[in-house]
Short mmCIF file of C-alpha atoms in Angstrom, two decimals:
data_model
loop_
_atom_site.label_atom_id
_atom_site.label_comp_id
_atom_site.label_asym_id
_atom_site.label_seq_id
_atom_site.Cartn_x
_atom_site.Cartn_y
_atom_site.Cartn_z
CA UNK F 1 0.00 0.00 0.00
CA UNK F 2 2.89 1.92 -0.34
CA UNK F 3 2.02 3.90 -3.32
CA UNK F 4 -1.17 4.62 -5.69
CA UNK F 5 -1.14 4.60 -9.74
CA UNK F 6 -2.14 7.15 -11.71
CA UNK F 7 -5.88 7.49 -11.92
CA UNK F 8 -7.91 9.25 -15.19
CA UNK F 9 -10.36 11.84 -13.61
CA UNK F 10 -13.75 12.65 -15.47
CA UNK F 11 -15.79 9.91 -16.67
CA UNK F 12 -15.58 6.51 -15.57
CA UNK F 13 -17.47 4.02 -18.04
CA UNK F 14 -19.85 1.70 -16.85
CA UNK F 15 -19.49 2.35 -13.42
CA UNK F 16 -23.73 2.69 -12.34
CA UNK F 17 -23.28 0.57 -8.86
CA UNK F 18 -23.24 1.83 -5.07
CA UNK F 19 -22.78 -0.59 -2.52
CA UNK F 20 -24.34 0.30 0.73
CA UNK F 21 -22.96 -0.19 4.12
CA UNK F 22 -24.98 1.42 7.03
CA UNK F 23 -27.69 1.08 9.55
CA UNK F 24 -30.98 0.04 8.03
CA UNK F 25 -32.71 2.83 8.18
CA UNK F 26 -29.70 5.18 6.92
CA UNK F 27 -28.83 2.76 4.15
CA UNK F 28 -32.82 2.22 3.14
CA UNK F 29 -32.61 6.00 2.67
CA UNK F 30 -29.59 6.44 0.65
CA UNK F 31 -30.72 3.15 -1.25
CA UNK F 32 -33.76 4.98 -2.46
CA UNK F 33 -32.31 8.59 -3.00
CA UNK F 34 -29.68 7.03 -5.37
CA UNK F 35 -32.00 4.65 -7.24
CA UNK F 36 -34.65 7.80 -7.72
CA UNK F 37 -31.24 9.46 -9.41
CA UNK F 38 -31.14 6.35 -11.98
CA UNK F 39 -28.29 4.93 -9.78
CA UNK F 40 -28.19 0.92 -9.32
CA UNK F 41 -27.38 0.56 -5.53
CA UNK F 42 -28.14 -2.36 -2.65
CA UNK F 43 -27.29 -3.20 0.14
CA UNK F 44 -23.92 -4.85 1.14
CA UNK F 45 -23.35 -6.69 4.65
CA UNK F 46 -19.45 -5.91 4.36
CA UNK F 47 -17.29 -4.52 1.52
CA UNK F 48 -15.99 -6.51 -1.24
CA UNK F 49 -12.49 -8.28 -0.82
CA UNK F 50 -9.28 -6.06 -1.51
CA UNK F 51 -8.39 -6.94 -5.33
CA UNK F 52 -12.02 -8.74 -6.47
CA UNK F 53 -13.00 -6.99 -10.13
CA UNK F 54 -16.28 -6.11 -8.82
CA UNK F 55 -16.90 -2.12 -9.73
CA UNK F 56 -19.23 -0.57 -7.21
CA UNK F 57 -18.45 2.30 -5.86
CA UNK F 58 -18.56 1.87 -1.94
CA UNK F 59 -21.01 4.00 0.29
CA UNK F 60 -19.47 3.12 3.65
CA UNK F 61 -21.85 4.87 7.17
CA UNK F 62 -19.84 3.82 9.97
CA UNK F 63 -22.61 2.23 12.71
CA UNK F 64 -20.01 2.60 15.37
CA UNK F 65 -17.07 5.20 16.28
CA UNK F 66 -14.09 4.24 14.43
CA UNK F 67 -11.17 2.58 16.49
CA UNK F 68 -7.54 2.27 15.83
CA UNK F 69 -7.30 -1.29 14.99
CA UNK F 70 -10.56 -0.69 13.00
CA UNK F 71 -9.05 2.11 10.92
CA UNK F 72 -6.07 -0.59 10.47
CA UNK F 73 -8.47 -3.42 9.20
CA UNK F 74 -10.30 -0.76 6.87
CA UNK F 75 -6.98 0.88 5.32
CA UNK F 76 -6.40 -2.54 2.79
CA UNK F 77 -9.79 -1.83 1.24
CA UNK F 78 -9.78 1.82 1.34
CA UNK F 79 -6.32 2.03 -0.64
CA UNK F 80 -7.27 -0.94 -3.23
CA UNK F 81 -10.54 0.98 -4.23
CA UNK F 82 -8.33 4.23 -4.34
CA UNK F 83 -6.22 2.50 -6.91
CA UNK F 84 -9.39 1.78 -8.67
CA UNK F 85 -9.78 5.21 -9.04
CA UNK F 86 -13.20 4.97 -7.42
CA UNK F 87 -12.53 5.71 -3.31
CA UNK F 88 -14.49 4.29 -0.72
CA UNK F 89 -16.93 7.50 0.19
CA UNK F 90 -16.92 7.22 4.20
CA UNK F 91 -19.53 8.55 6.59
CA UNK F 92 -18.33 9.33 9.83
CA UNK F 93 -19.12 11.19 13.07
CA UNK F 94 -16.99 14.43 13.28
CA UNK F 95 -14.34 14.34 16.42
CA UNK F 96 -15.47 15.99 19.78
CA UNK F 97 -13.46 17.12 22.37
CA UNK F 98 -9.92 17.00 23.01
CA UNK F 99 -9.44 13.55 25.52
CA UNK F 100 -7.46 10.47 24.58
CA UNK F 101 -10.83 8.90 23.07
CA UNK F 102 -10.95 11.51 20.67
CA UNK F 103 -7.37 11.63 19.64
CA UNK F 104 -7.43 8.09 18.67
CA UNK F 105 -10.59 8.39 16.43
CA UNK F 106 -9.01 11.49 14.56
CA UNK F 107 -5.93 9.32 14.40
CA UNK F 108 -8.05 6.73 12.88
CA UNK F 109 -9.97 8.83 10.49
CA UNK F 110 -6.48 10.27 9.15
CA UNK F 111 -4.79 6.91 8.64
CA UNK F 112 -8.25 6.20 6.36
CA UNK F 113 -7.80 9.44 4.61
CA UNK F 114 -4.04 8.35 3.38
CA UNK F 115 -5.16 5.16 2.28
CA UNK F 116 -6.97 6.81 -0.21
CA UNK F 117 -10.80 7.03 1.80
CA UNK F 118 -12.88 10.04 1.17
CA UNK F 119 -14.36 10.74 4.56
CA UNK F 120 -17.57 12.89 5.18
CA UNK F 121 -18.77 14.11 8.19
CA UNK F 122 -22.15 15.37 6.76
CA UNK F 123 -24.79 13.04 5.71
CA UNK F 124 -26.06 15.26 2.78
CA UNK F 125 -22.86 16.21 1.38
CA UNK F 126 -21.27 12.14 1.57
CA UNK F 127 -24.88 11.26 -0.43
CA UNK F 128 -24.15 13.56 -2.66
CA UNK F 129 -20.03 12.41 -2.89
CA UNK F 130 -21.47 9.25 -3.80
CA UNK F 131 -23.47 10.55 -6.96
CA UNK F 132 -20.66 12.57 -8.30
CA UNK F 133 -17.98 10.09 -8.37
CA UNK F 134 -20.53 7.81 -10.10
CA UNK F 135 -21.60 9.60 -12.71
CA UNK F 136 -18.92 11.90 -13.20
CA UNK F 137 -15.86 9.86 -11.29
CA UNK F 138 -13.02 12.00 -9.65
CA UNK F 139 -12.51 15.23 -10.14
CA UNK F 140 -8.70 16.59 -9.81
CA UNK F 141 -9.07 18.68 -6.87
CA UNK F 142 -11.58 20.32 -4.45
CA UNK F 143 -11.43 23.88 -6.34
CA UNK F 144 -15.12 25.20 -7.48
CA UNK F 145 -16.91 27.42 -8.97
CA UNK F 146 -20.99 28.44 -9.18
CA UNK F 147 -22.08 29.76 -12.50
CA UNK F 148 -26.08 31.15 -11.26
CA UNK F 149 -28.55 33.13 -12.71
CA UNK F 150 -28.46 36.91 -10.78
CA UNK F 151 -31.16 36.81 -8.11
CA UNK F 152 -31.76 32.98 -8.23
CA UNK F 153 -31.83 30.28 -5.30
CA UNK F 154 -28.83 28.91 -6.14
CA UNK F 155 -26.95 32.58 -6.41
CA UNK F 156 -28.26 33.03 -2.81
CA UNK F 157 -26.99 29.37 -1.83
CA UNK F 158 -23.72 30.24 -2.98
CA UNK F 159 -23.50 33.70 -1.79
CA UNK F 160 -24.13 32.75 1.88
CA UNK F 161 -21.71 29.88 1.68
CA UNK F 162 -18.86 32.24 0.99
CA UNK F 163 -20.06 34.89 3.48
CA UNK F 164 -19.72 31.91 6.41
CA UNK F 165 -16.72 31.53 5.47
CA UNK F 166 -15.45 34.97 6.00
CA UNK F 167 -17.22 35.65 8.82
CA UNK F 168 -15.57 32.61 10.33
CA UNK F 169 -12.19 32.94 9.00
CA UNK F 170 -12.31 29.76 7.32
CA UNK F 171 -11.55 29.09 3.60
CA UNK F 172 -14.27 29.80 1.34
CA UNK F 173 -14.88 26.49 -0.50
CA UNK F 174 -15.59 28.44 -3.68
CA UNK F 175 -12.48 29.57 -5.70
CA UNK F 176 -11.50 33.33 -6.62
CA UNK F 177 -12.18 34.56 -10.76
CA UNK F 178 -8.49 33.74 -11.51
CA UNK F 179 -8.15 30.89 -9.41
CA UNK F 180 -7.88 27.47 -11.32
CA UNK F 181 -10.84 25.56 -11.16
CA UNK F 182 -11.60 21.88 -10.95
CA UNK F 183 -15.23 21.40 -11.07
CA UNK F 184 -17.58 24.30 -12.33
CA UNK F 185 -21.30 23.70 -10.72
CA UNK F 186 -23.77 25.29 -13.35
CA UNK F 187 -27.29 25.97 -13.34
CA UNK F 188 -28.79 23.84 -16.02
CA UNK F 189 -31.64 26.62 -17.54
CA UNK F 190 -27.69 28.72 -18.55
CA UNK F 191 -26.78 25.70 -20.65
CA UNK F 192 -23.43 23.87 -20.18
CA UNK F 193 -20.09 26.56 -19.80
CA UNK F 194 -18.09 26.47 -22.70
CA UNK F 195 -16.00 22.93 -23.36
CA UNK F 196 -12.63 25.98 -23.29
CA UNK F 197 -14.13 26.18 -19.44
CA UNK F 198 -11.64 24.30 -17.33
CA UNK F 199 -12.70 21.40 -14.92
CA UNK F 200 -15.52 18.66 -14.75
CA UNK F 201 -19.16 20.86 -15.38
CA UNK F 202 -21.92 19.58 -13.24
CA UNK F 203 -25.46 20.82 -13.57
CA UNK F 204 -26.97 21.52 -10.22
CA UNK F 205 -30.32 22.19 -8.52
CA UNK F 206 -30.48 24.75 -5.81
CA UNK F 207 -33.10 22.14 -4.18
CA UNK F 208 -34.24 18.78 -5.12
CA UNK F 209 -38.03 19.01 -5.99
CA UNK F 210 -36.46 22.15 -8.85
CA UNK F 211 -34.29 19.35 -10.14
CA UNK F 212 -34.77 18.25 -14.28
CA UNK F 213 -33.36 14.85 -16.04
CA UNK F 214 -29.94 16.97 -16.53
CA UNK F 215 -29.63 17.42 -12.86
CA UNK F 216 -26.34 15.71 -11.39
CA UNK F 217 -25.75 17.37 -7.72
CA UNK F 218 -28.58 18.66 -5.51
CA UNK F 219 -28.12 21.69 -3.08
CA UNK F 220 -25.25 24.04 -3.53
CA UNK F 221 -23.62 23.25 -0.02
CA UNK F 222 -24.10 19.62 -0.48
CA UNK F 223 -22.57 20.13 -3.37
CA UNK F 224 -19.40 21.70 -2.70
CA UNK F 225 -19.05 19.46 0.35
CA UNK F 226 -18.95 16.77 -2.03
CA UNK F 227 -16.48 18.48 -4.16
CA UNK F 228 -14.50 18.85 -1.35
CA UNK F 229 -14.57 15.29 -0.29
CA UNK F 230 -13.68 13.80 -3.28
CA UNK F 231 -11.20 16.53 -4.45
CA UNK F 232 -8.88 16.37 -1.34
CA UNK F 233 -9.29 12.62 -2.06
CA UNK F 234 -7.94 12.79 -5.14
CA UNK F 235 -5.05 14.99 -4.27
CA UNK F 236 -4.26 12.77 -1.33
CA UNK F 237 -4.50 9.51 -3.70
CA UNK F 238 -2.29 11.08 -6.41
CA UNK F 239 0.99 12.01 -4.16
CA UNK F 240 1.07 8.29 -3.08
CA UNK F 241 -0.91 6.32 0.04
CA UNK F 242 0.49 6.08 3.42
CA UNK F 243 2.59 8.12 5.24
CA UNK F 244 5.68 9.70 3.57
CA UNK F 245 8.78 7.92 2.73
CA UNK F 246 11.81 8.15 4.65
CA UNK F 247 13.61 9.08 0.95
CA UNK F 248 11.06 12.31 1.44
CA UNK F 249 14.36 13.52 4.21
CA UNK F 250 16.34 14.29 1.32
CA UNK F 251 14.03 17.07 0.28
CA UNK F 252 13.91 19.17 3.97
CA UNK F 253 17.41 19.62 3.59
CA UNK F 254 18.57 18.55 7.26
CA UNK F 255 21.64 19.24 8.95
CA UNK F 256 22.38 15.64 9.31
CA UNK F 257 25.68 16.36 10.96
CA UNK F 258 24.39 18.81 13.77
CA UNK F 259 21.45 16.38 14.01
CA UNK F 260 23.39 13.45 15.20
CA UNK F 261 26.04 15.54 17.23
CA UNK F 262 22.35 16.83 19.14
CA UNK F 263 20.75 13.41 19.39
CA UNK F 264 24.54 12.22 20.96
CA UNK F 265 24.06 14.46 23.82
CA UNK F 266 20.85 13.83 24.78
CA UNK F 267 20.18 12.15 28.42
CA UNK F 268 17.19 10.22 29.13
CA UNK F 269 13.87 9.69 27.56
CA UNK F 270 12.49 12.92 28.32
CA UNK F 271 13.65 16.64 27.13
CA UNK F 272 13.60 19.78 28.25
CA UNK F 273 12.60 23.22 26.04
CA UNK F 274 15.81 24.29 25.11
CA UNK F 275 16.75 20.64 24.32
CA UNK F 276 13.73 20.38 22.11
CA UNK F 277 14.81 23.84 20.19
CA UNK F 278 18.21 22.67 19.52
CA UNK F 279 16.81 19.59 17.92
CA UNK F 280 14.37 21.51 15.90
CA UNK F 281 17.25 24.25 14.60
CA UNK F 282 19.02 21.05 13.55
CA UNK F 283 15.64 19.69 11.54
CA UNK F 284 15.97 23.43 9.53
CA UNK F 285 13.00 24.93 11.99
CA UNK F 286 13.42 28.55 12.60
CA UNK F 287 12.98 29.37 16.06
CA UNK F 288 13.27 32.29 18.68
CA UNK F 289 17.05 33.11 19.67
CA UNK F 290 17.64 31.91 23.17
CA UNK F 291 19.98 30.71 25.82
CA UNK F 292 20.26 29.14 29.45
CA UNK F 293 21.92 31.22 31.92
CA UNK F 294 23.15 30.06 35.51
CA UNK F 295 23.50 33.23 37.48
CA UNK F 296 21.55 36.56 36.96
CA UNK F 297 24.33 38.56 35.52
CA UNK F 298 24.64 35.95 32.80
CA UNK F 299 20.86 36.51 31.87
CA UNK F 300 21.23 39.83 31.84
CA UNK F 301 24.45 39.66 29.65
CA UNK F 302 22.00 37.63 27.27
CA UNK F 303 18.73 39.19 27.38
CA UNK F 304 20.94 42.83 26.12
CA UNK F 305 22.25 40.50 23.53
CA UNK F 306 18.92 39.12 22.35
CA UNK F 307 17.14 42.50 22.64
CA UNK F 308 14.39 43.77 25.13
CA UNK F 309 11.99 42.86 26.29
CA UNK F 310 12.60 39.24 26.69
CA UNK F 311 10.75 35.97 28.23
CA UNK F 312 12.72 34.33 30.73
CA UNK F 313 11.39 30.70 32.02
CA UNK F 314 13.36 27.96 34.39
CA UNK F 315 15.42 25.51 32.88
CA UNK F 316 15.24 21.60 33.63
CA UNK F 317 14.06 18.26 31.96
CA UNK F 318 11.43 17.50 34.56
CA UNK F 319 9.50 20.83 33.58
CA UNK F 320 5.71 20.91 32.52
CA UNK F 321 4.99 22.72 29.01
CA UNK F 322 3.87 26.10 28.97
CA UNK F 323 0.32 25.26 28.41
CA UNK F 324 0.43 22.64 31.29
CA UNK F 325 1.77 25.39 33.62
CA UNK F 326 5.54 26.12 33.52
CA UNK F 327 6.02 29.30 35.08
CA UNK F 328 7.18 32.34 32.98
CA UNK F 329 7.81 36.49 32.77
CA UNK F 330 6.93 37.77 30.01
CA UNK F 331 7.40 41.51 28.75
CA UNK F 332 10.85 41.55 31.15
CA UNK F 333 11.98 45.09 29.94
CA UNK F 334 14.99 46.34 32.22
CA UNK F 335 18.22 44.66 33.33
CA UNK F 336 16.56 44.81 36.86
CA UNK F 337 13.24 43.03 35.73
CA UNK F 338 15.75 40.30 34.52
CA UNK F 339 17.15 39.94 37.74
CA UNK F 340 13.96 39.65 39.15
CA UNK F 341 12.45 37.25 36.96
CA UNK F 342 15.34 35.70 37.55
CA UNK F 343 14.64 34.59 40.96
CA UNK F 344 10.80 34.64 40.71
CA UNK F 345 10.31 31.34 37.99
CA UNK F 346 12.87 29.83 39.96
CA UNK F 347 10.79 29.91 43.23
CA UNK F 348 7.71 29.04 41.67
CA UNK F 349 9.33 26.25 39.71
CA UNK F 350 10.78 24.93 43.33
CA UNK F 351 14.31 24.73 41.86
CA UNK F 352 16.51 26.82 44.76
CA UNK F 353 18.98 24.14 44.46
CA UNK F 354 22.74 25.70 43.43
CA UNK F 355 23.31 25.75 39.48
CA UNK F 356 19.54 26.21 39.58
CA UNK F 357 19.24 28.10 35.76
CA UNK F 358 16.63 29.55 33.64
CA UNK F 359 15.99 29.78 29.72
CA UNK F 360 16.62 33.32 28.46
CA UNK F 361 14.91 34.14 24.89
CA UNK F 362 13.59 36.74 22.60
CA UNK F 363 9.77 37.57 22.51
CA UNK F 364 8.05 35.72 19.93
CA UNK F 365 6.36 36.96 17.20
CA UNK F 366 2.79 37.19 17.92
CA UNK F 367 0.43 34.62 16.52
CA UNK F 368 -1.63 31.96 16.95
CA UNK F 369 -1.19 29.77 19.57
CA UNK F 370 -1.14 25.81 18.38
CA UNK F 371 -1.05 23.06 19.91
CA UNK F 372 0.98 19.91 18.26
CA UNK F 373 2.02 16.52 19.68
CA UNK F 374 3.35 13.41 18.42
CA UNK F 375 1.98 10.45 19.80
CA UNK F 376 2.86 6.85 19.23
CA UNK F 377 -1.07 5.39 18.79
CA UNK F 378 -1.72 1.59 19.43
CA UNK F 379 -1.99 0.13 16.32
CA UNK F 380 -1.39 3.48 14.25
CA UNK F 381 2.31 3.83 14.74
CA UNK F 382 2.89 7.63 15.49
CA UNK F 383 0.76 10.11 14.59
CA UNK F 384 1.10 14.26 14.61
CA UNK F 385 -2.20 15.98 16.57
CA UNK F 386 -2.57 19.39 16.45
CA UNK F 387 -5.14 20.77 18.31
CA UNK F 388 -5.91 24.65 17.76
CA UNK F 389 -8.46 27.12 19.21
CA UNK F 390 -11.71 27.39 17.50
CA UNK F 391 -11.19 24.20 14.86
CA UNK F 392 -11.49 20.71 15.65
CA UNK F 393 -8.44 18.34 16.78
CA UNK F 394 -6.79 17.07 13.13
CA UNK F 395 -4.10 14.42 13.08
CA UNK F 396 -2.33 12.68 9.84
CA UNK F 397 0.13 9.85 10.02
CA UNK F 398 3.61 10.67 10.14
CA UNK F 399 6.17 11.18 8.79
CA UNK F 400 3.82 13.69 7.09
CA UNK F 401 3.62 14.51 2.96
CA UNK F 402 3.55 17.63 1.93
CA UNK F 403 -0.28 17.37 1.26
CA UNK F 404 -0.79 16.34 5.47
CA UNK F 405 1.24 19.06 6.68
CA UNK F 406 -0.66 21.98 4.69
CA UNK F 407 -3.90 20.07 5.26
CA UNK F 408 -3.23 19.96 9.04
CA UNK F 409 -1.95 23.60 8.65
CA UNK F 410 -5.74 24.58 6.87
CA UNK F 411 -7.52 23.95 10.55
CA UNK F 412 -5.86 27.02 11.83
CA UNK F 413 -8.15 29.76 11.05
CA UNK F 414 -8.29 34.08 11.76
CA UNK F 415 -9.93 34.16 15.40
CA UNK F 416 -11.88 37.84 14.15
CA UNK F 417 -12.92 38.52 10.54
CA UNK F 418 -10.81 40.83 9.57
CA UNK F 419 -7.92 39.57 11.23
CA UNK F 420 -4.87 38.37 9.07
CA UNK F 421 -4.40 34.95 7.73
CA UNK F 422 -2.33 32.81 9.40
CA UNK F 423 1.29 31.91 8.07
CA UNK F 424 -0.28 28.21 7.36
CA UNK F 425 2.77 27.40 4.94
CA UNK F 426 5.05 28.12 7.11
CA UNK F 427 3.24 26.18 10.07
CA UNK F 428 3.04 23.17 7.28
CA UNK F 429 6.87 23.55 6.72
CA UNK F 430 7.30 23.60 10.84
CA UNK F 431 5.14 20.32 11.39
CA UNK F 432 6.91 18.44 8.23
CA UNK F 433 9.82 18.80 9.27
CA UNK F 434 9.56 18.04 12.74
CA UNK F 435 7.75 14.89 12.02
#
């Protein structure tokens, strides 16, 4: 499963089957929305065995949260019907919450989405997933675009769409006049776009009951949720399955030399912050200038060097995060603050032992605050987990591709509207690298 083959996007012949897995009542449902679309669907028990010739595109609803070892028995089928070119469409509850539970299911989900699955958290849109890649079959990307009559239903669906995603500070899932294009959603009473018009052209109803025989897609965010689906899909299926290859090293550029003189000196299983820096400056990561000092003299000699004001934090290996409560002064301004702060983290950190020292750095640029671990997840092998404010906990397999690291990157968002975006390629870049 190491790697998919190219796959033709457009139209796949003769492919007019959907096999259902689900609850009864869910797959009834879907059973009878696909057939009223002249789509040839039933009911499946369990999905066909990896490598069989059978073409159906799976509709997989998950009847139960999705485990680690799960995921693991599910990742064989997913990445032989990516290689099909036809991937398993995937209904799953969105992760909650931030607890161990939910870490493992959005490890889970991600080791199905680089095996090729197209996951969907929304019934509507994965129902709609399922009718474009049967009657149309992948298209190259999740970029789209709404050609609507002025003052219509479906200029109004599209119109809101984008204006929740400003307001949010989230992507809009429609793409800018100059921005390539991969599927165009058209109103059928305009008549197809021009062939010159790049992309796959889907005629769409704003709602169902409006729809004619040229209908494909039904409801504009259903729509572009499908799009979405099957276009990150795609782009995750073309760059290869799985997580990246340890050949990808060769392309970060590491200091392999100041890598393994850093990993030499390293004592114990666990490391302290300016350990972890050091490693990360070796792995090509920029990060703020700092130093340890023993004595306060020596922090002041370093926080004049590093320019004020500074942060100044204890030093030691057995030392909570930041988040978790490691004491710190921010703002410190004057050589006296330094000398103060000196002695202040070290009393609230309880080291007053001699050759007690603290961590002396720059102020950060202001940003976002993130939140990324790597965790070694039974049966999933290590996994990044980034967890940010205001966006739901996202994970991907490492070591990550490219594709994981900007994806992963895409959940941080602009807290205000307004406010600016986010440096996500250079947080992608970060969290590649120190995968």
């Amino acid at each position: 499963m190491a790697g998919a083959r190219s796959i033709a996007h457009g139209n796949l012949p003769d492919l007019a089957r959907v096999g259902v897995i689900a609850p009864a009542e869910l797959g009834g449902t879907a059973i009878a929305a696909l057939r009223a679309r002249g789509i040839q669907a039933r009911t499946l028990d369990a999905p066909p065995d990896a490598g069989t010739d059978d073409e159906e595109v799976i509709a997989w609803a998950l009847s139960s949260p999705l485990t680690p070892a799960s995921a693991i028995e599910l990742a064989q089928r997913c990445a032989w019907a990516a290689e099909a070119g036809r991937p398993v469409c995937l209904l799953a509850p969105a992760v909650r919450g931030s607890n161990r539970a939910a870490i493992e299911r959005a490890g889970a989900l991600s080791h199905l989405r680089a095996y090729g699955a197209a996951v969907a958290h929304d019934v509507d849109a994965w129902l709609e997933s399922v009718v474009l890649l049967v009657k149309f079959g992948l298209p190259a990307g999740p970029r789209a675009a709404v050609i609507a009559p002025v003052g219509s239903w479906l200029e109004a669906q599209a119109t809101a769409i984008a204006i929740e995603a400003e307001a949010t500070g989230a992507r809009s899932p429609l793409t800018a006049p100059d921005d390539p294009t991969d599927v165009v959603l058209y109103d059928p009473t305009l008549g197809a776009p021009p062939r010159t018009t790049p992309g796959l052209h889907v005629a769409i109803a704003p709602r169902a009951e409006l729809a004619g025989e040229s209908t494909a897609l039904y409801g504009a965010r259903a729509a572009l949720g499908a799009i979405a689906i099957l276009g990150r899909a795609a782009e995750r299926i073309a760059v290869g399955l799985g997580p990246a290859p340890r050949t990808a090293t060769a392309e970060l550029q590491i200091d392999r030399a100041r890598l393994d003189r850093q990993l030499a000196q390293l004592v114990g299983a666990r490391i302290g912050d300016h350990e972890t820096k050091v490693l990360l400056a070796a792995y090509g990561i920029p990060i703020p200038r700092q130093a340890v000092a023993t004595t306060p003299s020596a922090a002041v000699k370093l926080a004049r060097r590093a320019g004020y004001p500074v942060e100044i934090k204890p030093w030691g290996h057995d030392l909570p995060s930041e988040p978790a409560g490691c004491p710190i002064e921010r703002d410190v301004s004057s050589d006296a603050l330094v000398r103060q702060a000196f002695t202040s983290v070290l009393a609230k950190a309880n080291k007053t032992e001699a050759g007690a020292a603290v961590i002396v750095r720059e102020t950060p640029t202001a940003g976002r605050e993130v939140s990324v671990t790597l965790l070694q997840l039974p049966s999933l092998g290590w996994t990044v987990v980034l967890d940010a404010p205001g966006a739901p906990l996202a994970a991907a397999p490492a070591p990550l591709r490219l594709i994981d690291a900007q994806s992963l990157a895409a959940h941080v968002i602009a807290s205000r509207a307004g406010e600016p975006e986010p440096d996500r390629s250079g947080l992608a870049n970060v969290l590649r690298r120190a995968s």
